[in-house]
Structure formats: structure tokens, C-alpha cells
Amino acid sequence: MSTIQGYFDPRFESVRELFAEQQQDEQARGAALCVTVGGETVLDLWQGVRDKDNQAVWEQDTLVNVFSCTKPLGAVALLQQVAAGKLELDAPLAAVWPEFAQAGKEAVTLRQILSHRSGLSAVSKTLPPEALFDWDTMSAALAAQEPWWTPGDEHGYAPVTYAWLLGEPLRRLTGQRPGQAIANSICEPLGMDFFIGVPDQDLERIASVSRLRNQYGDEGARRLFGAMGQPDSMTAKAFGNPSSMMTGTNRREWQQADILSANGTGNARSLARFWQLLAHDGQLDGVSLLDAALVKQMQQEHSAGDDNTLLCQTRFGLGVMLEHEGPGGSFGMGKNAFGHPGAGGSLGFCDPDAKVGFGYVTNTMGPYVLMDPRAVALSQAVYRCLQSID
């Protein structure tokens, strides 16, 4: 195993030691961690390997699929459009996407979409694998889809359909493919090495993703995986329709698509930078990500309790998960932390009280439904350091 590379503030040496310890696991391949406190980066570490043969060393500029850690970028991009007066949180989404006004969705709002209350967590009609990479096919399928429950009455996480529920309005409002719109309004202004649709010249930097062997997670994971074995259930369709959702991760088609719910490709440094801004109400050192009032709306509880898709307790703001006490629900810091995990272990979040931005990525996927214990252990270690400094 390669040695740890990067920078750490000596006050956070215990976090570096834990990161190194995690990488000693015999199944560990590659990972990176970046943490900001206020305007400073206190940890920027990486270690391990990035190729499927475990030969290529993880580099400073290695990229990896962070799965649902991508979702808050799409949410912020739409909220930027709200700030610009181009759409409203509580107006029908059909105002910018007329074809959406069918099958009982005429009154569905952006607020309901962002907080997973729209009833559109999955497409019921079985789609061919290639549909996942055809923007118009997926948008049309969601425009035609009848909600699985009365919009606004319940909530259920939309693991993949979120890409088109946000991306099609964004495409119509900006005239750009969604990945490019997010690059223009978020990634480039913040200096993030992050892509939704990786350019040809950057493909060679992407780490190959694999799963931990013989690990089955907690009770929530076993319950979810059991439901996914029932082909006609909403949970199974949410994660497995089209079937390429479960098999495409290391394919070029996936890496270069605009699946802004699940295929963001970047590094821990970029996640930490994004959350650094949100920890400061969207503004820091002359850089503006989002109006402070809308950042506050993101943090307000919009959904809480039984999740129709994940079959566990979840708590959502607008486009983000909120801290909660249920299994797997804690970010490991303060009560006002908010952010988003990604399938397999990646995590991006902020603690606005401690002014922390946090990014963790890995190419060794764990089996947990919400927060991965590896990432949470690191965030808890950061928090302990902060408390000892104070």
C-alpha cells in the first residue's frame, strides 16, 4: 500500500492517523479526504490505488464517481435559477416543463421535487438499459409517469430520477446540457475539479470503482437489498430501472452522461470546497454560490420520517439530507449539519456552526444505505479536534 500523500494541519494529526489506519484494511483500495475550517484547508489527503488491477497509484488529481454526493449541486443550480427569478419554488414545475403537466403532476412544485415529496422516485414502465444514457427518453418517461403517491403527502428518496426532475428544467432554463450548466454556475466559479459528464481528456484520471467483498451492512441495508429483489416494487425500480443503473459505473457511457443525481465525478477537495461555501451561507471571500436566504431554506426540514424508497428514517431539506438520530443518519458533527452521502461511501457535507466543509471519496464501495461508517469516523475525529482546539 502506498503512503499517505497531501497536507495536514498538525492540530488534526489524529484524523490523518485514522485515515491511514482505514487504508490498512486488506480490501481498501483508494480514498481521499479534504476538510476546511472557515476559510482554511486543514486536511487534504489521499492514498491507495485507482485502477482495477491495483497497480496505478492514487494521485493528487485522481477523480472518482461520488454517486449521490452529486445531488446537491443540481439542487443549488436550480436554486440559483430561483434566485434569478426564472422559476419559483412553489409554482408548478410544468411552468418551465409543459409536458410534465400530465398523469396527476400538474401541480407538482420544485419544492416537492427537491425534498423528495413528488412521488416520482422511479419509472414504473421497464426501460431498456440504453435509455439511461438517452436524455430525451428519460425525460419523456418522467413526464408521462404517474406519481407513486399523492405529491406532498409523503416522501421517498429519488436515487436516479432526480437527475431528470432537476435537469430537464435546468436544461430548458439555461439552454445548455445540465452538466455544462452546473460547470458554468458552480464548478468553474468555485475552482472545483468536478464534472457531470467527464471530458475526453480527463477520462484517464478516473479511478475504477469496486465493492467490498462479503460485507452486508446493517439492518437497513439488508432490508433495502431485500426489497430490491422484488422486481415490481418501487424500491427495485428506483435503483434498477433502467438496469444499467446497477452495472454502468466504470463504463465510459456512464462517466460522460448527464446523470446529475448519480454520476458526478470529482475529488474530496472539490466536495469540501462546495460545502465550504454553504457553511458560510453561500458567500466566502468574494465568491458567491447562492443567496443566504435560499441556503437557509435548504437547511429547513421539509421531509422527515419513513422513507418510501429507502425503507428507513430519513430527513431532508431542499436537495440535502439533514442531521438526524436514526441509524446511519448522522454526519458525525453538530445538530445543524447538512449534506449528502453517495452510494458506497463518499460523503460531502458542512457544519455551519463549526464552519466546516467536508469531503471524503473512495473507490472501495461499502454496503450502507445512508452514511458510511468510514466517512463518519473521520468526521467525528475532525470534530474532536475542533473541540480540543476550542
Short mmCIF file of C-alpha atoms in Angstrom, two decimals:
data_model
loop_
_atom_site.label_atom_id
_atom_site.label_comp_id
_atom_site.label_asym_id
_atom_site.label_seq_id
_atom_site.Cartn_x
_atom_site.Cartn_y
_atom_site.Cartn_z
CA MET A 1 0.00 0.00 0.00
CA SER A 2 1.27 3.46 -0.87
CA THR A 3 1.94 6.02 1.82
CA ILE A 4 -0.43 8.89 2.56
CA GLN A 5 0.10 11.93 0.41
CA GLY A 6 -1.04 15.51 0.87
CA TYR A 7 -1.25 18.14 3.60
CA PHE A 8 -2.50 18.21 7.18
CA ASP A 9 -2.58 20.86 9.86
CA PRO A 10 -0.71 19.35 12.86
CA ARG A 11 -3.74 20.05 15.07
CA PHE A 12 -5.57 17.39 13.02
CA GLU A 13 -2.86 14.74 13.08
CA SER A 14 -5.20 12.25 14.77
CA VAL A 15 -7.50 12.44 11.73
CA ARG A 16 -4.58 11.71 9.45
CA GLU A 17 -3.69 8.71 11.60
CA LEU A 18 -7.26 7.36 11.39
CA PHE A 19 -7.30 7.84 7.61
CA ALA A 20 -4.04 5.86 7.40
CA GLU A 21 -5.46 3.15 9.67
CA GLN A 22 -8.56 2.77 7.48
CA GLN A 23 -6.36 2.32 4.44
CA GLN A 24 -4.64 -0.64 6.09
CA ASP A 25 -7.78 -2.74 5.65
CA GLU A 26 -6.90 -5.58 3.29
CA GLN A 27 -9.78 -4.66 0.96
CA ALA A 28 -9.06 -0.91 0.93
CA ARG A 29 -8.02 0.44 -2.45
CA GLY A 30 -8.07 4.24 -2.76
CA ALA A 31 -9.53 7.18 -0.86
CA ALA A 32 -9.16 10.91 -0.34
CA LEU A 33 -10.21 13.30 2.43
CA CYS A 34 -10.40 17.07 2.47
CA VAL A 35 -11.65 19.30 5.29
CA THR A 36 -11.94 23.07 5.50
CA VAL A 37 -12.47 25.11 8.65
CA GLY A 38 -13.50 28.68 7.99
CA GLY A 39 -11.50 29.85 5.01
CA GLU A 40 -8.63 27.40 5.54
CA THR A 41 -7.95 23.85 4.36
CA VAL A 42 -6.81 21.80 7.35
CA LEU A 43 -6.67 18.36 5.70
CA ASP A 44 -6.10 17.36 2.07
CA LEU A 45 -5.05 13.71 1.98
CA TRP A 46 -5.08 10.82 -0.46
CA GLN A 47 -3.74 7.29 -0.55
CA GLY A 48 -4.03 3.98 -2.33
CA VAL A 49 -4.64 2.78 -5.86
CA ARG A 50 -7.07 3.77 -8.55
CA ASP A 51 -7.08 1.07 -11.26
CA LYS A 52 -8.86 -2.30 -11.31
CA ASP A 53 -5.54 -4.16 -11.16
CA ASN A 54 -4.41 -2.21 -8.08
CA GLN A 55 -1.24 -1.04 -9.80
CA ALA A 56 -1.80 2.68 -10.53
CA VAL A 57 -1.24 4.95 -7.54
CA TRP A 58 -4.00 7.37 -6.49
CA GLU A 59 -2.72 10.81 -7.46
CA GLN A 60 -3.44 14.33 -6.28
CA ASP A 61 -5.69 14.87 -9.31
CA THR A 62 -7.41 11.46 -9.34
CA LEU A 63 -11.17 11.62 -9.96
CA VAL A 64 -13.84 9.16 -8.80
CA ASN A 65 -17.59 8.74 -9.16
CA VAL A 66 -19.21 10.16 -6.00
CA PHE A 67 -22.74 8.97 -6.84
CA SER A 68 -25.43 10.86 -4.91
CA CYS A 69 -22.99 13.39 -3.49
CA THR A 70 -23.78 14.98 -6.87
CA LYS A 71 -27.41 15.75 -5.98
CA PRO A 72 -26.84 18.97 -4.01
CA LEU A 73 -25.03 20.52 -6.99
CA GLY A 74 -28.14 20.04 -9.13
CA ALA A 75 -30.28 21.43 -6.34
CA VAL A 76 -28.10 24.54 -5.97
CA ALA A 77 -28.11 25.06 -9.75
CA LEU A 78 -31.94 25.14 -9.71
CA LEU A 79 -31.99 27.38 -6.63
CA GLN A 80 -29.70 29.77 -8.49
CA GLN A 81 -32.42 29.93 -11.14
CA VAL A 82 -34.96 30.66 -8.40
CA ALA A 83 -32.72 33.49 -7.16
CA ALA A 84 -32.60 34.85 -10.71
CA GLY A 85 -36.40 34.90 -10.86
CA LYS A 86 -36.65 32.31 -13.64
CA LEU A 87 -38.83 29.88 -11.66
CA GLU A 88 -40.45 29.66 -8.24
CA LEU A 89 -40.14 27.06 -5.52
CA ASP A 90 -43.90 26.77 -5.08
CA ALA A 91 -45.06 27.19 -8.67
CA PRO A 92 -45.88 24.14 -10.81
CA LEU A 93 -42.76 22.69 -12.41
CA ALA A 94 -44.82 22.50 -15.60
CA ALA A 95 -44.39 26.26 -15.91
CA VAL A 96 -40.95 25.56 -17.36
CA TRP A 97 -41.62 21.97 -18.50
CA PRO A 98 -45.11 21.91 -20.05
CA GLU A 99 -45.01 18.20 -20.96
CA PHE A 100 -44.70 17.42 -17.24
CA ALA A 101 -48.32 18.52 -16.64
CA GLN A 102 -49.91 15.09 -17.10
CA ALA A 103 -50.75 11.96 -15.11
CA GLY A 104 -51.60 13.90 -11.96
CA LYS A 105 -48.46 16.08 -11.87
CA GLU A 106 -50.00 19.39 -12.92
CA ALA A 107 -49.44 20.97 -9.51
CA VAL A 108 -46.10 19.33 -8.57
CA THR A 109 -43.64 22.02 -7.48
CA LEU A 110 -39.88 22.39 -7.42
CA ARG A 111 -40.02 22.37 -3.61
CA GLN A 112 -41.68 18.94 -3.70
CA ILE A 113 -39.09 17.65 -6.16
CA LEU A 114 -36.15 18.95 -4.12
CA SER A 115 -37.47 17.44 -0.88
CA HIS A 116 -38.38 14.04 -2.41
CA ARG A 117 -42.12 14.59 -1.93
CA SER A 118 -43.21 14.42 -5.58
CA GLY A 119 -43.94 10.69 -5.74
CA LEU A 120 -41.58 10.33 -8.69
CA SER A 121 -38.88 8.17 -7.15
CA ALA A 122 -38.99 5.65 -10.01
CA VAL A 123 -40.30 4.97 -13.50
CA SER A 124 -42.85 2.16 -13.41
CA LYS A 125 -42.52 1.11 -17.07
CA THR A 126 -39.49 -1.10 -17.63
CA LEU A 127 -36.96 0.76 -19.75
CA PRO A 128 -34.14 -0.75 -21.83
CA PRO A 129 -30.61 -0.41 -20.41
CA GLU A 130 -29.56 2.13 -23.04
CA ALA A 131 -32.38 4.51 -22.00
CA LEU A 132 -30.29 5.69 -19.06
CA PHE A 133 -27.91 7.40 -21.49
CA ASP A 134 -30.62 8.94 -23.68
CA TRP A 135 -31.68 12.24 -22.13
CA ASP A 136 -34.89 12.65 -24.13
CA THR A 137 -36.07 9.10 -23.40
CA MET A 138 -35.66 9.51 -19.64
CA SER A 139 -37.24 12.98 -19.61
CA ALA A 140 -40.23 11.72 -21.59
CA ALA A 141 -40.62 8.73 -19.27
CA LEU A 142 -40.80 11.01 -16.24
CA ALA A 143 -43.14 13.44 -17.97
CA ALA A 144 -45.52 10.52 -18.54
CA GLN A 145 -45.06 8.91 -15.11
CA GLU A 146 -47.95 8.90 -12.64
CA PRO A 147 -46.82 9.66 -9.07
CA TRP A 148 -46.49 6.65 -6.79
CA TRP A 149 -48.32 8.60 -4.05
CA THR A 150 -50.16 11.91 -3.82
CA PRO A 151 -47.46 14.57 -4.23
CA GLY A 152 -46.77 16.38 -0.99
CA ASP A 153 -48.36 13.77 1.28
CA GLU A 154 -45.32 11.51 1.84
CA HIS A 155 -41.67 11.33 0.94
CA GLY A 156 -39.44 8.80 -0.76
CA TYR A 157 -35.90 9.28 -1.97
CA ALA A 158 -35.43 9.56 -5.75
CA PRO A 159 -31.99 7.97 -6.23
CA VAL A 160 -31.75 8.34 -10.01
CA THR A 161 -34.88 10.04 -11.44
CA TYR A 162 -33.76 13.20 -9.59
CA ALA A 163 -31.34 13.77 -12.48
CA TRP A 164 -34.13 14.49 -14.95
CA LEU A 165 -36.57 16.03 -12.50
CA LEU A 166 -33.97 18.76 -11.91
CA GLY A 167 -32.00 18.50 -15.11
CA GLU A 168 -34.81 18.96 -17.63
CA PRO A 169 -35.98 22.27 -16.08
CA LEU A 170 -32.33 23.35 -15.83
CA ARG A 171 -31.76 22.48 -19.49
CA ARG A 172 -34.81 24.46 -20.57
CA LEU A 173 -33.91 27.48 -18.45
CA THR A 174 -30.25 27.67 -19.46
CA GLY A 175 -30.29 26.25 -22.99
CA GLN A 176 -27.33 24.04 -22.00
CA ARG A 177 -26.91 20.38 -21.17
CA PRO A 178 -27.28 20.12 -17.39
CA GLY A 179 -23.69 19.09 -16.72
CA GLN A 180 -22.40 22.12 -18.59
CA ALA A 181 -24.85 24.42 -16.81
CA ILE A 182 -23.58 23.17 -13.44
CA ALA A 183 -19.97 23.56 -14.58
CA ASN A 184 -20.66 27.16 -15.58
CA SER A 185 -22.57 28.21 -12.48
CA ILE A 186 -20.88 26.15 -9.74
CA CYS A 187 -17.75 24.14 -10.56
CA GLU A 188 -15.80 26.73 -12.53
CA PRO A 189 -16.58 29.73 -10.27
CA LEU A 190 -15.54 27.71 -7.20
CA GLY A 191 -12.48 26.17 -8.86
CA MET A 192 -13.81 22.63 -8.42
CA ASP A 193 -12.19 19.75 -10.30
CA PHE A 194 -15.58 18.12 -10.71
CA PHE A 195 -17.63 17.01 -13.71
CA ILE A 196 -21.08 15.77 -14.61
CA GLY A 197 -20.05 14.38 -17.95
CA VAL A 198 -16.27 13.97 -17.92
CA PRO A 199 -14.42 15.42 -20.96
CA ASP A 200 -12.38 13.00 -23.09
CA GLN A 201 -9.07 14.42 -21.90
CA ASP A 202 -9.90 13.71 -18.23
CA LEU A 203 -11.18 10.14 -18.55
CA GLU A 204 -7.77 8.62 -17.76
CA ARG A 205 -7.81 10.29 -14.32
CA ILE A 206 -10.91 8.38 -13.15
CA ALA A 207 -10.47 5.68 -10.52
CA SER A 208 -12.08 2.30 -11.13
CA VAL A 209 -14.79 1.53 -8.57
CA SER A 210 -15.30 -1.86 -6.91
CA ARG A 211 -17.31 -3.23 -3.98
CA LEU A 212 -16.15 -4.55 -0.64
CA ARG A 213 -16.48 -8.33 -0.59
CA ASN A 214 -18.51 -10.32 1.93
CA GLN A 215 -19.87 -7.28 3.73
CA TYR A 216 -23.62 -6.84 4.09
CA GLY A 217 -24.05 -3.64 6.05
CA ASP A 218 -26.56 -3.06 8.82
CA GLU A 219 -30.22 -3.99 9.20
CA GLY A 220 -31.29 -1.08 6.98
CA ALA A 221 -29.02 -2.23 4.19
CA ARG A 222 -30.30 -5.79 4.37
CA ARG A 223 -33.90 -4.54 4.31
CA LEU A 224 -33.23 -2.35 1.27
CA PHE A 225 -31.38 -5.06 -0.64
CA GLY A 226 -34.22 -7.45 0.13
CA ALA A 227 -36.75 -5.04 -1.36
CA MET A 228 -34.57 -4.64 -4.44
CA GLY A 229 -35.07 -8.36 -5.01
CA GLN A 230 -38.78 -7.70 -5.63
CA PRO A 231 -38.73 -6.54 -9.28
CA ASP A 232 -42.08 -4.72 -9.29
CA SER A 233 -41.52 -2.78 -6.07
CA MET A 234 -40.93 0.94 -6.25
CA THR A 235 -37.62 0.48 -4.43
CA ALA A 236 -36.38 -2.03 -7.01
CA LYS A 237 -37.42 0.21 -9.89
CA ALA A 238 -35.94 3.30 -8.21
CA PHE A 239 -32.49 1.71 -8.18
CA GLY A 240 -32.69 -0.71 -11.08
CA ASN A 241 -34.80 0.72 -13.90
CA PRO A 242 -33.07 1.00 -16.34
CA SER A 243 -30.92 -1.94 -15.28
CA SER A 244 -27.76 -0.11 -16.40
CA MET A 245 -28.03 1.94 -13.19
CA MET A 246 -26.53 -1.01 -11.36
CA THR A 247 -23.87 -2.00 -13.89
CA GLY A 248 -22.65 1.16 -15.63
CA THR A 249 -20.35 2.77 -13.08
CA ASN A 250 -17.00 2.07 -14.75
CA ARG A 251 -18.25 2.47 -18.31
CA ARG A 252 -17.41 5.48 -20.46
CA GLU A 253 -21.12 5.93 -21.26
CA TRP A 254 -21.81 6.47 -17.58
CA GLN A 255 -18.80 8.69 -16.99
CA GLN A 256 -19.75 11.04 -19.82
CA ALA A 257 -23.53 11.18 -19.29
CA ASP A 258 -25.54 13.94 -17.57
CA ILE A 259 -26.88 11.90 -14.66
CA LEU A 260 -26.75 14.71 -12.14
CA SER A 261 -28.28 12.51 -9.45
CA ALA A 262 -25.55 9.90 -9.51
CA ASN A 263 -22.57 10.28 -11.84
CA GLY A 264 -20.73 13.35 -10.58
CA THR A 265 -17.00 12.66 -10.88
CA GLY A 266 -14.52 14.62 -8.81
CA ASN A 267 -12.43 14.51 -5.67
CA ALA A 268 -12.63 15.20 -1.96
CA ARG A 269 -11.10 18.64 -2.44
CA SER A 270 -13.94 19.73 -4.71
CA LEU A 271 -16.64 18.41 -2.39
CA ALA A 272 -15.07 20.23 0.55
CA ARG A 273 -14.90 23.45 -1.47
CA PHE A 274 -18.59 23.27 -2.38
CA TRP A 275 -19.59 22.66 1.23
CA GLN A 276 -17.18 25.31 2.49
CA LEU A 277 -19.31 27.90 0.69
CA LEU A 278 -22.56 26.51 2.06
CA ALA A 279 -21.09 26.52 5.58
CA HIS A 280 -20.76 30.28 5.12
CA ASP A 281 -24.32 30.90 3.86
CA GLY A 282 -23.20 30.68 0.24
CA GLN A 283 -20.66 33.52 0.33
CA LEU A 284 -16.94 33.47 1.15
CA ASP A 285 -14.00 35.72 0.26
CA GLY A 286 -15.85 37.46 -2.55
CA VAL A 287 -17.12 34.21 -4.11
CA SER A 288 -20.90 33.76 -4.21
CA LEU A 289 -22.57 30.39 -4.65
CA LEU A 290 -26.15 31.08 -3.54
CA ASP A 291 -28.22 33.71 -1.76
CA ALA A 292 -28.10 33.29 2.02
CA ALA A 293 -31.91 33.17 2.26
CA LEU A 294 -32.02 30.18 -0.09
CA VAL A 295 -29.22 28.44 1.81
CA LYS A 296 -31.40 28.81 4.91
CA GLN A 297 -34.31 27.25 3.01
CA MET A 298 -32.07 24.31 2.07
CA GLN A 299 -31.44 23.69 5.77
CA GLN A 300 -35.10 23.74 6.82
CA GLU A 301 -36.79 20.41 7.42
CA HIS A 302 -39.14 19.56 4.56
CA SER A 303 -39.39 15.77 4.93
CA ALA A 304 -38.84 13.51 7.93
CA GLY A 305 -39.75 10.00 8.97
CA ASP A 306 -40.46 6.85 6.99
CA ASP A 307 -38.92 6.95 3.54
CA ASN A 308 -40.98 5.09 0.91
CA THR A 309 -37.89 4.24 -1.16
CA LEU A 310 -35.07 3.63 1.30
CA LEU A 311 -37.38 1.91 3.82
CA CYS A 312 -35.73 3.66 6.75
CA GLN A 313 -35.96 7.00 8.54
CA THR A 314 -34.67 9.97 6.54
CA ARG A 315 -34.76 13.73 6.95
CA PHE A 316 -34.46 16.15 4.03
CA GLY A 317 -34.20 19.86 3.42
CA LEU A 318 -34.09 21.14 -0.15
CA GLY A 319 -31.70 18.95 -2.12
CA VAL A 320 -29.84 17.86 1.02
CA MET A 321 -30.07 15.38 3.86
CA LEU A 322 -30.29 16.84 7.34
CA GLU A 323 -28.74 15.53 10.54
CA HIS A 324 -30.98 13.01 12.31
CA GLU A 325 -30.67 10.45 15.07
CA GLY A 326 -31.84 7.38 13.18
CA PRO A 327 -29.44 4.63 12.09
CA GLY A 328 -26.95 5.98 9.58
CA GLY A 329 -28.43 9.46 9.78
CA SER A 330 -25.64 11.38 11.48
CA PHE A 331 -22.84 13.27 9.75
CA GLY A 332 -20.80 12.98 12.95
CA MET A 333 -20.66 16.67 13.84
CA GLY A 334 -23.21 19.21 15.07
CA LYS A 335 -27.01 19.17 15.10
CA ASN A 336 -27.28 21.59 12.15
CA ALA A 337 -25.01 19.68 9.76
CA PHE A 338 -26.39 19.07 6.28
CA GLY A 339 -25.09 17.48 3.10
CA HIS A 340 -25.35 14.23 1.18
CA PRO A 341 -23.78 10.76 1.13
CA GLY A 342 -23.04 8.87 -2.05
CA ALA A 343 -23.53 5.16 -2.67
CA GLY A 344 -20.62 3.14 -1.41
CA GLY A 345 -19.08 5.60 1.00
CA SER A 346 -18.42 9.07 -0.43
CA LEU A 347 -19.68 11.97 1.69
CA GLY A 348 -19.93 15.72 1.32
CA PHE A 349 -21.44 17.99 3.97
CA CYS A 350 -20.98 21.07 6.08
CA ASP A 351 -21.46 22.05 9.69
CA PRO A 352 -22.48 25.72 9.54
CA ASP A 353 -21.94 26.20 13.29
CA ALA A 354 -18.35 24.93 13.18
CA LYS A 355 -17.84 26.44 9.68
CA VAL A 356 -16.61 23.06 8.41
CA GLY A 357 -16.67 21.82 4.81
CA PHE A 358 -16.06 18.08 4.47
CA GLY A 359 -15.35 15.82 1.51
CA TYR A 360 -14.50 12.11 1.52
CA VAL A 361 -14.31 9.86 -1.54
CA THR A 362 -13.38 6.24 -2.11
CA ASN A 363 -13.32 3.70 -4.92
CA THR A 364 -14.00 0.83 -2.50
CA MET A 365 -17.78 0.78 -2.12
CA GLY A 366 -19.32 -0.24 1.19
CA PRO A 367 -22.87 -1.63 1.59
CA TYR A 368 -24.54 1.04 3.74
CA VAL A 369 -27.78 2.88 2.85
CA LEU A 370 -27.02 6.34 4.30
CA MET A 371 -23.71 7.41 5.87
CA ASP A 372 -20.74 5.08 5.58
CA PRO A 373 -19.02 4.34 8.93
CA ARG A 374 -15.58 5.10 7.43
CA ALA A 375 -16.55 8.65 6.50
CA VAL A 376 -18.43 9.27 9.75
CA ALA A 377 -15.48 8.06 11.84
CA LEU A 378 -13.31 10.62 10.07
CA SER A 379 -15.79 13.45 10.58
CA GLN A 380 -16.13 12.55 14.26
CA ALA A 381 -12.36 12.68 14.56
CA VAL A 382 -12.33 16.13 12.97
CA TYR A 383 -15.00 17.27 15.42
CA ARG A 384 -12.99 16.02 18.39
CA CYS A 385 -10.00 18.01 17.14
CA LEU A 386 -12.13 21.13 16.83
CA GLN A 387 -13.41 20.72 20.37
CA SER A 388 -9.89 20.28 21.74
CA ILE A 389 -8.75 23.41 19.89
CA ASP A 390 -11.60 25.43 21.38
#
